[in-house]
Amino acid sequence: MRIIFVILITFLNFTLVNAKENPYKFLKKEVLIGKAKKELVNDTRSISKKKALSIIEDENGKAIKITLDTKFKGHKDDWGRTGERNQRWEMANAKKPRKFEKPVYVKYKFKLNEFPVKNNLGGSLFQVIANKGNSRLLPWMKFQYSGNRLFHQINFTKEVFYLQGDPDNSNFDKIGYKFYLGYVEDYKDYRTLSLKILASKKENGEIIGWLDDKRIFEVYGPNFTIGNGYTFKWGFYRWLEQMSLETIPTQSVTVKEFGFSDKCDEILDQEKCSYSSDIKDSVSYVRFKKSFWRDKTHGKKISKSIKWKKPLPEIKMK
């Protein structure tokens, strides 16, 4: 009986301590690494930090949990969007967009142990956004889920357009390359996605991905279309069915570490930092798919359009 009492008191003390700790401050101090610690701030369309963020602790130590529940609703420009309904808690770069001169290195350690799946329910856990000046235009890359599958997608966009009456939301005509990275059940324990990204409209472009310690793809050559810089958006974003909100499950992403830097050794281990291909051939070590997509106008006129006027780059896999 005494042992049970001690365990109960310990649990209550732990709960009180964590209840007093500010999740957003913990995230900034303990979860973000590299330049993300200073550059990422709460993004404009995020639901309340108090609703979305919490601190958890298990045998791996403390981590941040990002939770999305339909009862939280979403930002008015997401919740009432033409043709779909979106919901998010994200952080984004507060500083100017990154340019193309040098690579950036990314690390993301997370798990999906509280993530019930539903067909046609999907979203993004991490995005790289193409910018024109300081204005965000389109998702260039996304680490996404759809139903119970996860994948990393690289997009070549030939048009960004805006609809009358919905000027805050961009729509796309694009070609995407999806690299499939398993299923939600494969991420019940912590996994680490690592990236080397060199954005370029010339032949020197380079994107290399690792899942844990295994390379998953290498992409070389032109990799960027519309825009002149890029920024990061990290957190949890999902698109919801327009109807039947009561059928959409609460989902949570638990994150141990996320960050990026121009200095590889601040983010990745030596083996990844020293890796270089002599051949520079694009290759995927996982199944991939090329897809085409143009957003619907839902009967509305296009009020503004930005187009890529050259032939789209193409990833030719060996």
PDB file of C-alpha atoms in Angstrom:
ATOM      1  CA  MET A   1       0.000   0.000   0.000  1.00  0.00           C
ATOM      2  CA  ARG A   2       2.857   2.367   0.884  1.00  0.00           C
ATOM      3  CA  ILE A   3       4.520   1.668  -2.495  1.00  0.00           C
ATOM      4  CA  ILE A   4       1.306   2.556  -4.352  1.00  0.00           C
ATOM      5  CA  PHE A   5       1.007   5.773  -2.313  1.00  0.00           C
ATOM      6  CA  VAL A   6       4.599   6.801  -3.136  1.00  0.00           C
ATOM      7  CA  ILE A   7       4.046   6.126  -6.844  1.00  0.00           C
ATOM      8  CA  LEU A   8       0.835   8.190  -6.773  1.00  0.00           C
ATOM      9  CA  ILE A   9       2.536  11.136  -5.043  1.00  0.00           C
ATOM     10  CA  THR A  10       5.446  10.981  -7.520  1.00  0.00           C
ATOM     11  CA  PHE A  11       3.013  11.013 -10.449  1.00  0.00           C
ATOM     12  CA  LEU A  12       1.083  13.955  -9.032  1.00  0.00           C
ATOM     13  CA  ASN A  13       4.272  15.932  -8.406  1.00  0.00           C
ATOM     14  CA  PHE A  14       5.451  15.223 -11.959  1.00  0.00           C
ATOM     15  CA  THR A  15       2.090  16.334 -13.350  1.00  0.00           C
ATOM     16  CA  LEU A  16       2.153  19.586 -11.353  1.00  0.00           C
ATOM     17  CA  VAL A  17       5.723  20.394 -12.414  1.00  0.00           C
ATOM     18  CA  ASN A  18       4.927  19.862 -16.094  1.00  0.00           C
ATOM     19  CA  ALA A  19       1.657  21.791 -15.785  1.00  0.00           C
ATOM     20  CA  LYS A  20       3.661  24.808 -14.620  1.00  0.00           C
ATOM     21  CA  GLU A  21       6.223  24.526 -17.431  1.00  0.00           C
ATOM     22  CA  ASN A  22       5.348  26.571 -20.507  1.00  0.00           C
ATOM     23  CA  PRO A  23       5.214  24.194 -23.517  1.00  0.00           C
ATOM     24  CA  TYR A  24       6.109  26.900 -26.067  1.00  0.00           C
ATOM     25  CA  LYS A  25       9.152  28.011 -24.054  1.00  0.00           C
ATOM     26  CA  PHE A  26      10.171  24.373 -23.599  1.00  0.00           C
ATOM     27  CA  LEU A  27       9.847  23.861 -27.357  1.00  0.00           C
ATOM     28  CA  LYS A  28      12.018  26.889 -28.159  1.00  0.00           C
ATOM     29  CA  LYS A  29      14.637  25.962 -25.591  1.00  0.00           C
ATOM     30  CA  GLU A  30      14.803  22.159 -25.654  1.00  0.00           C
ATOM     31  CA  VAL A  31      13.317  20.860 -28.936  1.00  0.00           C
ATOM     32  CA  LEU A  32      14.474  23.325 -31.579  1.00  0.00           C
ATOM     33  CA  ILE A  33      18.138  23.123 -32.617  1.00  0.00           C
ATOM     34  CA  GLY A  34      20.481  25.107 -34.875  1.00  0.00           C
ATOM     35  CA  LYS A  35      19.061  28.199 -36.547  1.00  0.00           C
ATOM     36  CA  ALA A  36      15.498  27.027 -35.914  1.00  0.00           C
ATOM     37  CA  LYS A  37      15.899  28.073 -32.282  1.00  0.00           C
ATOM     38  CA  LYS A  38      16.143  31.757 -33.247  1.00  0.00           C
ATOM     39  CA  GLU A  39      14.466  31.883 -36.646  1.00  0.00           C
ATOM     40  CA  LEU A  40      11.202  29.994 -36.120  1.00  0.00           C
ATOM     41  CA  VAL A  41       8.227  31.745 -34.511  1.00  0.00           C
ATOM     42  CA  ASN A  42       4.560  30.879 -34.055  1.00  0.00           C
ATOM     43  CA  ASP A  43       2.930  31.223 -37.482  1.00  0.00           C
ATOM     44  CA  THR A  44       0.008  33.508 -38.309  1.00  0.00           C
ATOM     45  CA  ARG A  45      -2.686  30.876 -38.972  1.00  0.00           C
ATOM     46  CA  SER A  46      -1.904  28.597 -36.066  1.00  0.00           C
ATOM     47  CA  ILE A  47      -4.545  27.608 -33.564  1.00  0.00           C
ATOM     48  CA  SER A  48      -3.821  28.572 -29.954  1.00  0.00           C
ATOM     49  CA  LYS A  49      -0.502  27.359 -28.510  1.00  0.00           C
ATOM     50  CA  LYS A  50      -2.339  26.588 -25.277  1.00  0.00           C
ATOM     51  CA  LYS A  51      -4.618  24.171 -27.119  1.00  0.00           C
ATOM     52  CA  ALA A  52      -2.108  22.556 -29.480  1.00  0.00           C
ATOM     53  CA  LEU A  53       1.055  22.168 -27.375  1.00  0.00           C
ATOM     54  CA  SER A  54       1.835  20.014 -24.360  1.00  0.00           C
ATOM     55  CA  ILE A  55       4.929  18.481 -22.772  1.00  0.00           C
ATOM     56  CA  ILE A  56       5.201  14.730 -22.373  1.00  0.00           C
ATOM     57  CA  GLU A  57       7.843  12.551 -20.712  1.00  0.00           C
ATOM     58  CA  ASP A  58       8.609   8.862 -21.193  1.00  0.00           C
ATOM     59  CA  GLU A  59      11.649   6.585 -21.094  1.00  0.00           C
ATOM     60  CA  ASN A  60      13.249   8.788 -23.779  1.00  0.00           C
ATOM     61  CA  GLY A  61      12.895  11.959 -21.716  1.00  0.00           C
ATOM     62  CA  LYS A  62      10.786  15.028 -22.400  1.00  0.00           C
ATOM     63  CA  ALA A  63       9.320  15.992 -25.783  1.00  0.00           C
ATOM     64  CA  ILE A  64       6.726  18.335 -27.214  1.00  0.00           C
ATOM     65  CA  LYS A  65       3.367  17.038 -28.420  1.00  0.00           C
ATOM     66  CA  ILE A  66       1.392  18.891 -31.101  1.00  0.00           C
ATOM     67  CA  THR A  67      -2.304  17.983 -31.074  1.00  0.00           C
ATOM     68  CA  LEU A  68      -5.007  18.847 -33.596  1.00  0.00           C
ATOM     69  CA  ASP A  69      -8.648  18.303 -32.694  1.00  0.00           C
ATOM     70  CA  THR A  70     -11.628  19.547 -34.718  1.00  0.00           C
ATOM     71  CA  LYS A  71     -13.083  21.108 -31.563  1.00  0.00           C
ATOM     72  CA  PHE A  72     -10.173  23.590 -31.750  1.00  0.00           C
ATOM     73  CA  LYS A  73     -11.460  24.645 -35.196  1.00  0.00           C
ATOM     74  CA  GLY A  74      -8.922  26.623 -37.209  1.00  0.00           C
ATOM     75  CA  HIS A  75      -7.963  30.086 -38.405  1.00  0.00           C
ATOM     76  CA  LYS A  76     -10.826  31.803 -40.265  1.00  0.00           C
ATOM     77  CA  ASP A  77      -8.870  31.731 -43.562  1.00  0.00           C
ATOM     78  CA  ASP A  78      -8.380  27.968 -43.147  1.00  0.00           C
ATOM     79  CA  TRP A  79     -11.750  27.023 -41.710  1.00  0.00           C
ATOM     80  CA  GLY A  80     -13.721  28.811 -44.441  1.00  0.00           C
ATOM     81  CA  ARG A  81     -11.416  28.131 -47.373  1.00  0.00           C
ATOM     82  CA  THR A  82     -12.967  27.569 -50.807  1.00  0.00           C
ATOM     83  CA  GLY A  83     -13.350  23.860 -51.518  1.00  0.00           C
ATOM     84  CA  GLU A  84     -11.685  22.551 -48.365  1.00  0.00           C
ATOM     85  CA  ARG A  85     -11.152  23.116 -44.658  1.00  0.00           C
ATOM     86  CA  ASN A  86      -7.690  23.234 -43.083  1.00  0.00           C
ATOM     87  CA  GLN A  87      -6.315  23.205 -39.556  1.00  0.00           C
ATOM     88  CA  ARG A  88      -2.791  23.790 -38.306  1.00  0.00           C
ATOM     89  CA  TRP A  89      -0.298  24.639 -35.630  1.00  0.00           C
ATOM     90  CA  GLU A  90       2.960  25.666 -37.294  1.00  0.00           C
ATOM     91  CA  MET A  91       6.094  27.719 -36.855  1.00  0.00           C
ATOM     92  CA  ALA A  92       7.734  29.625 -39.704  1.00  0.00           C
ATOM     93  CA  ASN A  93      10.827  31.711 -40.434  1.00  0.00           C
ATOM     94  CA  ALA A  94      10.648  35.205 -38.999  1.00  0.00           C
ATOM     95  CA  LYS A  95      13.661  36.346 -41.045  1.00  0.00           C
ATOM     96  CA  LYS A  96      14.050  36.880 -44.775  1.00  0.00           C
ATOM     97  CA  PRO A  97      13.888  33.871 -47.115  1.00  0.00           C
ATOM     98  CA  ARG A  98      16.948  31.759 -47.747  1.00  0.00           C
ATOM     99  CA  LYS A  99      18.699  32.107 -51.089  1.00  0.00           C
ATOM    100  CA  PHE A 100      20.363  29.567 -53.339  1.00  0.00           C
ATOM    101  CA  GLU A 101      24.082  30.085 -52.618  1.00  0.00           C
ATOM    102  CA  LYS A 102      24.724  27.256 -50.152  1.00  0.00           C
ATOM    103  CA  PRO A 103      23.090  24.116 -48.757  1.00  0.00           C
ATOM    104  CA  VAL A 104      21.054  23.867 -45.583  1.00  0.00           C
ATOM    105  CA  TYR A 105      20.853  20.763 -43.360  1.00  0.00           C
ATOM    106  CA  VAL A 106      17.679  19.609 -41.613  1.00  0.00           C
ATOM    107  CA  LYS A 107      16.983  17.118 -38.802  1.00  0.00           C
ATOM    108  CA  TYR A 108      13.556  16.010 -37.570  1.00  0.00           C
ATOM    109  CA  LYS A 109      13.176  13.395 -34.787  1.00  0.00           C
ATOM    110  CA  PHE A 110       9.540  12.482 -34.061  1.00  0.00           C
ATOM    111  CA  LYS A 111       6.999   9.712 -33.513  1.00  0.00           C
ATOM    112  CA  LEU A 112       3.318   9.086 -34.292  1.00  0.00           C
ATOM    113  CA  ASN A 113       2.266   6.973 -31.327  1.00  0.00           C
ATOM    114  CA  GLU A 114      -1.064   8.817 -30.901  1.00  0.00           C
ATOM    115  CA  PHE A 115      -2.128   9.045 -34.516  1.00  0.00           C
ATOM    116  CA  PRO A 116      -5.360   7.249 -35.502  1.00  0.00           C
ATOM    117  CA  VAL A 117      -5.707   7.202 -39.283  1.00  0.00           C
ATOM    118  CA  LYS A 118      -8.656   7.811 -41.556  1.00  0.00           C
ATOM    119  CA  ASN A 119      -8.958   7.438 -45.318  1.00  0.00           C
ATOM    120  CA  ASN A 120      -8.775  10.754 -47.188  1.00  0.00           C
ATOM    121  CA  LEU A 121      -7.405  12.535 -44.120  1.00  0.00           C
ATOM    122  CA  GLY A 122      -3.922  13.892 -44.724  1.00  0.00           C
ATOM    123  CA  GLY A 123      -1.564  16.727 -44.022  1.00  0.00           C
ATOM    124  CA  SER A 124       2.006  17.929 -43.606  1.00  0.00           C
ATOM    125  CA  LEU A 125       4.478  17.572 -40.752  1.00  0.00           C
ATOM    126  CA  PHE A 126       7.123  19.797 -42.350  1.00  0.00           C
ATOM    127  CA  GLN A 127       7.158  22.099 -45.384  1.00  0.00           C
ATOM    128  CA  VAL A 128       9.705  24.087 -47.363  1.00  0.00           C
ATOM    129  CA  ILE A 129       7.921  27.069 -48.910  1.00  0.00           C
ATOM    130  CA  ALA A 130       9.016  28.881 -52.087  1.00  0.00           C
ATOM    131  CA  ASN A 131       8.967  32.668 -51.688  1.00  0.00           C
ATOM    132  CA  LYS A 132       8.959  35.634 -54.032  1.00  0.00           C
ATOM    133  CA  GLY A 133      10.623  38.395 -52.071  1.00  0.00           C
ATOM    134  CA  ASN A 134       9.183  38.108 -48.573  1.00  0.00           C
ATOM    135  CA  SER A 135       5.861  36.682 -49.808  1.00  0.00           C
ATOM    136  CA  ARG A 136       5.127  32.975 -49.506  1.00  0.00           C
ATOM    137  CA  LEU A 137       3.970  31.420 -52.756  1.00  0.00           C
ATOM    138  CA  LEU A 138       3.793  27.644 -52.665  1.00  0.00           C
ATOM    139  CA  PRO A 139       5.011  24.468 -50.967  1.00  0.00           C
ATOM    140  CA  TRP A 140       8.239  23.436 -52.687  1.00  0.00           C
ATOM    141  CA  MET A 141       8.744  20.334 -50.528  1.00  0.00           C
ATOM    142  CA  LYS A 142       6.518  18.592 -47.999  1.00  0.00           C
ATOM    143  CA  PHE A 143       6.930  15.750 -45.537  1.00  0.00           C
ATOM    144  CA  GLN A 144       3.362  14.469 -45.572  1.00  0.00           C
ATOM    145  CA  TYR A 145       0.921  11.778 -44.580  1.00  0.00           C
ATOM    146  CA  SER A 146      -2.205  10.578 -46.361  1.00  0.00           C
ATOM    147  CA  GLY A 147      -4.380   8.019 -44.628  1.00  0.00           C
ATOM    148  CA  ASN A 148      -1.803   5.663 -43.074  1.00  0.00           C
ATOM    149  CA  ARG A 149       1.113   6.372 -45.464  1.00  0.00           C
ATOM    150  CA  LEU A 150       4.002   8.823 -45.140  1.00  0.00           C
ATOM    151  CA  PHE A 151       6.061  10.323 -47.935  1.00  0.00           C
ATOM    152  CA  HIS A 152       8.362  13.190 -48.835  1.00  0.00           C
ATOM    153  CA  GLN A 153       7.257  15.214 -51.855  1.00  0.00           C
ATOM    154  CA  ILE A 154       9.260  17.538 -54.123  1.00  0.00           C
ATOM    155  CA  ASN A 155       7.118  19.836 -56.291  1.00  0.00           C
ATOM    156  CA  PHE A 156       7.843  21.566 -59.580  1.00  0.00           C
ATOM    157  CA  THR A 157       5.114  24.206 -59.924  1.00  0.00           C
ATOM    158  CA  LYS A 158       4.191  25.773 -63.261  1.00  0.00           C
ATOM    159  CA  GLU A 159       1.420  28.071 -61.973  1.00  0.00           C
ATOM    160  CA  VAL A 160       0.294  29.629 -58.701  1.00  0.00           C
ATOM    161  CA  PHE A 161      -3.174  31.157 -58.871  1.00  0.00           C
ATOM    162  CA  TYR A 162      -5.593  32.918 -56.547  1.00  0.00           C
ATOM    163  CA  LEU A 163      -9.382  32.836 -56.698  1.00  0.00           C
ATOM    164  CA  GLN A 164     -11.748  35.794 -56.515  1.00  0.00           C
ATOM    165  CA  GLY A 165     -13.165  36.094 -53.022  1.00  0.00           C
ATOM    166  CA  ASP A 166     -10.367  33.894 -51.585  1.00  0.00           C
ATOM    167  CA  PRO A 167      -7.224  36.049 -52.039  1.00  0.00           C
ATOM    168  CA  ASP A 168      -5.308  34.714 -49.039  1.00  0.00           C
ATOM    169  CA  ASN A 169      -5.046  31.127 -50.291  1.00  0.00           C
ATOM    170  CA  SER A 170      -2.798  30.069 -53.164  1.00  0.00           C
ATOM    171  CA  ASN A 171      -3.661  27.227 -55.545  1.00  0.00           C
ATOM    172  CA  PHE A 172      -1.311  25.243 -57.760  1.00  0.00           C
ATOM    173  CA  ASP A 173      -0.694  23.528 -61.050  1.00  0.00           C
ATOM    174  CA  LYS A 174       2.253  21.252 -60.327  1.00  0.00           C
ATOM    175  CA  ILE A 175       4.130  18.019 -60.835  1.00  0.00           C
ATOM    176  CA  GLY A 176       5.154  16.201 -57.660  1.00  0.00           C
ATOM    177  CA  TYR A 177       7.616  13.413 -56.921  1.00  0.00           C
ATOM    178  CA  LYS A 178       6.559  11.356 -53.906  1.00  0.00           C
ATOM    179  CA  PHE A 179       9.103   9.210 -52.068  1.00  0.00           C
ATOM    180  CA  TYR A 180       7.195   6.731 -49.888  1.00  0.00           C
ATOM    181  CA  LEU A 181       8.571   6.338 -46.359  1.00  0.00           C
ATOM    182  CA  GLY A 182       6.385   3.655 -44.840  1.00  0.00           C
ATOM    183  CA  TYR A 183       3.235   3.640 -42.743  1.00  0.00           C
ATOM    184  CA  VAL A 184       2.073   5.343 -39.559  1.00  0.00           C
ATOM    185  CA  GLU A 185       2.635   2.105 -37.596  1.00  0.00           C
ATOM    186  CA  ASP A 186       6.337   2.303 -38.562  1.00  0.00           C
ATOM    187  CA  TYR A 187       6.627   5.537 -36.564  1.00  0.00           C
ATOM    188  CA  LYS A 188       5.306   4.440 -33.168  1.00  0.00           C
ATOM    189  CA  ASP A 189       8.827   4.944 -31.792  1.00  0.00           C
ATOM    190  CA  TYR A 190      11.136   7.839 -32.643  1.00  0.00           C
ATOM    191  CA  ARG A 191      12.401   8.035 -36.229  1.00  0.00           C
ATOM    192  CA  THR A 192      14.694  10.688 -37.697  1.00  0.00           C
ATOM    193  CA  LEU A 193      14.305  12.345 -41.094  1.00  0.00           C
ATOM    194  CA  SER A 194      17.463  14.163 -42.251  1.00  0.00           C
ATOM    195  CA  LEU A 195      17.923  16.319 -45.344  1.00  0.00           C
ATOM    196  CA  LYS A 196      20.594  18.166 -47.260  1.00  0.00           C
ATOM    197  CA  ILE A 197      19.023  20.832 -49.478  1.00  0.00           C
ATOM    198  CA  LEU A 198      20.766  22.972 -52.080  1.00  0.00           C
ATOM    199  CA  ALA A 199      18.086  24.945 -53.934  1.00  0.00           C
ATOM    200  CA  SER A 200      18.948  25.785 -57.523  1.00  0.00           C
ATOM    201  CA  LYS A 201      17.491  26.591 -60.919  1.00  0.00           C
ATOM    202  CA  LYS A 202      20.791  25.393 -62.423  1.00  0.00           C
ATOM    203  CA  GLU A 203      22.465  21.986 -62.675  1.00  0.00           C
ATOM    204  CA  ASN A 204      24.082  22.229 -59.224  1.00  0.00           C
ATOM    205  CA  GLY A 205      20.857  21.572 -57.285  1.00  0.00           C
ATOM    206  CA  GLU A 206      21.021  18.818 -54.671  1.00  0.00           C
ATOM    207  CA  ILE A 207      18.515  17.207 -52.300  1.00  0.00           C
ATOM    208  CA  ILE A 208      19.570  14.162 -50.252  1.00  0.00           C
ATOM    209  CA  GLY A 209      17.318  12.428 -47.732  1.00  0.00           C
ATOM    210  CA  TRP A 210      17.993   9.927 -44.946  1.00  0.00           C
ATOM    211  CA  LEU A 211      15.529   8.071 -42.731  1.00  0.00           C
ATOM    212  CA  ASP A 212      17.433   7.215 -39.574  1.00  0.00           C
ATOM    213  CA  ASP A 213      20.827   6.166 -41.005  1.00  0.00           C
ATOM    214  CA  LYS A 214      19.683   4.962 -44.436  1.00  0.00           C
ATOM    215  CA  ARG A 215      19.678   7.133 -47.549  1.00  0.00           C
ATOM    216  CA  ILE A 216      16.199   7.254 -49.072  1.00  0.00           C
ATOM    217  CA  PHE A 217      16.809   9.420 -52.152  1.00  0.00           C
ATOM    218  CA  GLU A 218      19.337  11.614 -53.935  1.00  0.00           C
ATOM    219  CA  VAL A 219      18.143  14.254 -56.401  1.00  0.00           C
ATOM    220  CA  TYR A 220      20.577  16.282 -58.508  1.00  0.00           C
ATOM    221  CA  GLY A 221      20.065  19.068 -61.043  1.00  0.00           C
ATOM    222  CA  PRO A 222      17.516  21.926 -61.315  1.00  0.00           C
ATOM    223  CA  ASN A 223      15.002  21.609 -58.470  1.00  0.00           C
ATOM    224  CA  PHE A 224      13.275  24.996 -58.106  1.00  0.00           C
ATOM    225  CA  THR A 225      10.797  26.838 -60.335  1.00  0.00           C
ATOM    226  CA  ILE A 226       8.676  29.816 -59.221  1.00  0.00           C
ATOM    227  CA  GLY A 227      10.238  32.052 -56.575  1.00  0.00           C
ATOM    228  CA  ASN A 228      13.634  33.448 -55.594  1.00  0.00           C
ATOM    229  CA  GLY A 229      14.067  32.062 -52.080  1.00  0.00           C
ATOM    230  CA  TYR A 230      12.543  29.698 -49.527  1.00  0.00           C
ATOM    231  CA  THR A 231      11.463  29.451 -45.907  1.00  0.00           C
ATOM    232  CA  PHE A 232      10.549  26.641 -43.513  1.00  0.00           C
ATOM    233  CA  LYS A 233       7.195  25.785 -41.964  1.00  0.00           C
ATOM    234  CA  TRP A 234       7.265  23.135 -39.286  1.00  0.00           C
ATOM    235  CA  GLY A 235       4.568  21.719 -37.032  1.00  0.00           C
ATOM    236  CA  PHE A 236       1.346  19.940 -37.948  1.00  0.00           C
ATOM    237  CA  TYR A 237      -1.025  20.929 -40.776  1.00  0.00           C
ATOM    238  CA  ARG A 238      -3.937  18.871 -42.058  1.00  0.00           C
ATOM    239  CA  TRP A 239      -6.742  19.223 -44.581  1.00  0.00           C
ATOM    240  CA  LEU A 240     -10.143  18.048 -43.428  1.00  0.00           C
ATOM    241  CA  GLU A 241     -13.237  16.792 -45.145  1.00  0.00           C
ATOM    242  CA  GLN A 242     -15.631  19.634 -45.830  1.00  0.00           C
ATOM    243  CA  MET A 243     -18.380  17.798 -43.955  1.00  0.00           C
ATOM    244  CA  SER A 244     -18.656  15.253 -41.117  1.00  0.00           C
ATOM    245  CA  LEU A 245     -16.175  16.845 -38.726  1.00  0.00           C
ATOM    246  CA  GLU A 246     -17.356  14.470 -35.994  1.00  0.00           C
ATOM    247  CA  THR A 247     -15.771  11.566 -37.912  1.00  0.00           C
ATOM    248  CA  ILE A 248     -12.290  13.117 -37.968  1.00  0.00           C
ATOM    249  CA  PRO A 249     -10.015  11.772 -35.197  1.00  0.00           C
ATOM    250  CA  THR A 250      -7.806  13.769 -32.861  1.00  0.00           C
ATOM    251  CA  GLN A 251      -4.183  13.304 -33.970  1.00  0.00           C
ATOM    252  CA  SER A 252      -0.886  14.135 -32.249  1.00  0.00           C
ATOM    253  CA  VAL A 253       2.737  14.368 -33.355  1.00  0.00           C
ATOM    254  CA  THR A 254       5.403  13.950 -30.665  1.00  0.00           C
ATOM    255  CA  VAL A 255       8.686  15.724 -31.449  1.00  0.00           C
ATOM    256  CA  LYS A 256      12.024  15.210 -29.741  1.00  0.00           C
ATOM    257  CA  GLU A 257      14.141  17.417 -32.001  1.00  0.00           C
ATOM    258  CA  PHE A 258      13.780  19.695 -35.022  1.00  0.00           C
ATOM    259  CA  GLY A 259      16.197  22.124 -36.597  1.00  0.00           C
ATOM    260  CA  PHE A 260      18.279  23.319 -39.504  1.00  0.00           C
ATOM    261  CA  SER A 261      21.571  25.083 -40.125  1.00  0.00           C
ATOM    262  CA  ASP A 262      24.011  26.084 -42.851  1.00  0.00           C
ATOM    263  CA  LYS A 263      26.653  24.215 -40.826  1.00  0.00           C
ATOM    264  CA  CYS A 264      26.178  20.480 -41.250  1.00  0.00           C
ATOM    265  CA  ASP A 265      28.017  19.454 -38.085  1.00  0.00           C
ATOM    266  CA  GLU A 266      25.506  21.410 -35.986  1.00  0.00           C
ATOM    267  CA  ILE A 267      22.682  19.196 -37.248  1.00  0.00           C
ATOM    268  CA  LEU A 268      23.826  15.891 -38.775  1.00  0.00           C
ATOM    269  CA  ASP A 269      26.413  13.257 -37.874  1.00  0.00           C
ATOM    270  CA  GLN A 270      29.814  13.044 -39.548  1.00  0.00           C
ATOM    271  CA  GLU A 271      28.868  10.204 -41.890  1.00  0.00           C
ATOM    272  CA  LYS A 272      26.014  12.209 -43.412  1.00  0.00           C
ATOM    273  CA  CYS A 273      28.026  15.431 -43.513  1.00  0.00           C
ATOM    274  CA  SER A 274      30.911  13.780 -45.368  1.00  0.00           C
ATOM    275  CA  TYR A 275      28.720  11.982 -47.909  1.00  0.00           C
ATOM    276  CA  SER A 276      29.227  13.051 -51.518  1.00  0.00           C
ATOM    277  CA  SER A 277      28.294  11.309 -54.756  1.00  0.00           C
ATOM    278  CA  ASP A 278      30.914  11.226 -57.505  1.00  0.00           C
ATOM    279  CA  ILE A 279      28.332  10.393 -60.174  1.00  0.00           C
ATOM    280  CA  LYS A 280      25.591  12.885 -59.214  1.00  0.00           C
ATOM    281  CA  ASP A 281      22.868  10.641 -60.605  1.00  0.00           C
ATOM    282  CA  SER A 282      19.387  10.971 -59.128  1.00  0.00           C
ATOM    283  CA  VAL A 283      18.358   7.739 -57.425  1.00  0.00           C
ATOM    284  CA  SER A 284      15.628   6.605 -55.030  1.00  0.00           C
ATOM    285  CA  TYR A 285      16.154   3.758 -52.550  1.00  0.00           C
ATOM    286  CA  VAL A 286      12.413   3.654 -51.806  1.00  0.00           C
ATOM    287  CA  ARG A 287       9.358   3.423 -54.023  1.00  0.00           C
ATOM    288  CA  PHE A 288       8.471   6.732 -55.665  1.00  0.00           C
ATOM    289  CA  LYS A 289       5.700   8.105 -57.835  1.00  0.00           C
ATOM    290  CA  LYS A 290       5.384  11.046 -60.201  1.00  0.00           C
ATOM    291  CA  SER A 291       1.996  12.772 -59.984  1.00  0.00           C
ATOM    292  CA  PHE A 292       0.226  15.685 -61.658  1.00  0.00           C
ATOM    293  CA  TRP A 293      -2.121  18.072 -59.871  1.00  0.00           C
ATOM    294  CA  ARG A 294      -4.093  21.203 -60.634  1.00  0.00           C
ATOM    295  CA  ASP A 295      -6.342  22.677 -57.952  1.00  0.00           C
ATOM    296  CA  LYS A 296      -9.983  23.201 -58.863  1.00  0.00           C
ATOM    297  CA  THR A 297     -11.469  26.683 -59.159  1.00  0.00           C
ATOM    298  CA  HIS A 298     -14.881  25.643 -57.752  1.00  0.00           C
ATOM    299  CA  GLY A 299     -16.608  27.895 -60.294  1.00  0.00           C
ATOM    300  CA  LYS A 300     -14.677  31.025 -59.263  1.00  0.00           C
ATOM    301  CA  LYS A 301     -12.594  33.200 -61.553  1.00  0.00           C
ATOM    302  CA  ILE A 302      -8.822  33.404 -61.166  1.00  0.00           C
ATOM    303  CA  SER A 303      -7.959  36.874 -59.848  1.00  0.00           C
ATOM    304  CA  LYS A 304      -4.171  36.534 -60.012  1.00  0.00           C
ATOM    305  CA  SER A 305      -1.720  34.078 -61.589  1.00  0.00           C
ATOM    306  CA  ILE A 306       2.065  33.583 -61.461  1.00  0.00           C
ATOM    307  CA  LYS A 307       3.499  31.221 -64.083  1.00  0.00           C
ATOM    308  CA  TRP A 308       6.757  29.404 -64.766  1.00  0.00           C
ATOM    309  CA  LYS A 309       7.452  30.123 -68.437  1.00  0.00           C
ATOM    310  CA  LYS A 310      10.182  27.556 -69.099  1.00  0.00           C
ATOM    311  CA  PRO A 311       9.892  23.771 -69.421  1.00  0.00           C
ATOM    312  CA  LEU A 312       9.583  22.179 -65.993  1.00  0.00           C
ATOM    313  CA  PRO A 313      12.640  20.387 -64.614  1.00  0.00           C
ATOM    314  CA  GLU A 314      12.373  16.595 -64.503  1.00  0.00           C
ATOM    315  CA  ILE A 315      13.888  14.159 -62.046  1.00  0.00           C
ATOM    316  CA  LYS A 316      15.331  11.251 -64.003  1.00  0.00           C
ATOM    317  CA  MET A 317      15.917   8.359 -61.642  1.00  0.00           C
ATOM    318  CA  LYS A 318      18.597   5.748 -62.271  1.00  0.00           C
TER     319      LYS A 318
END
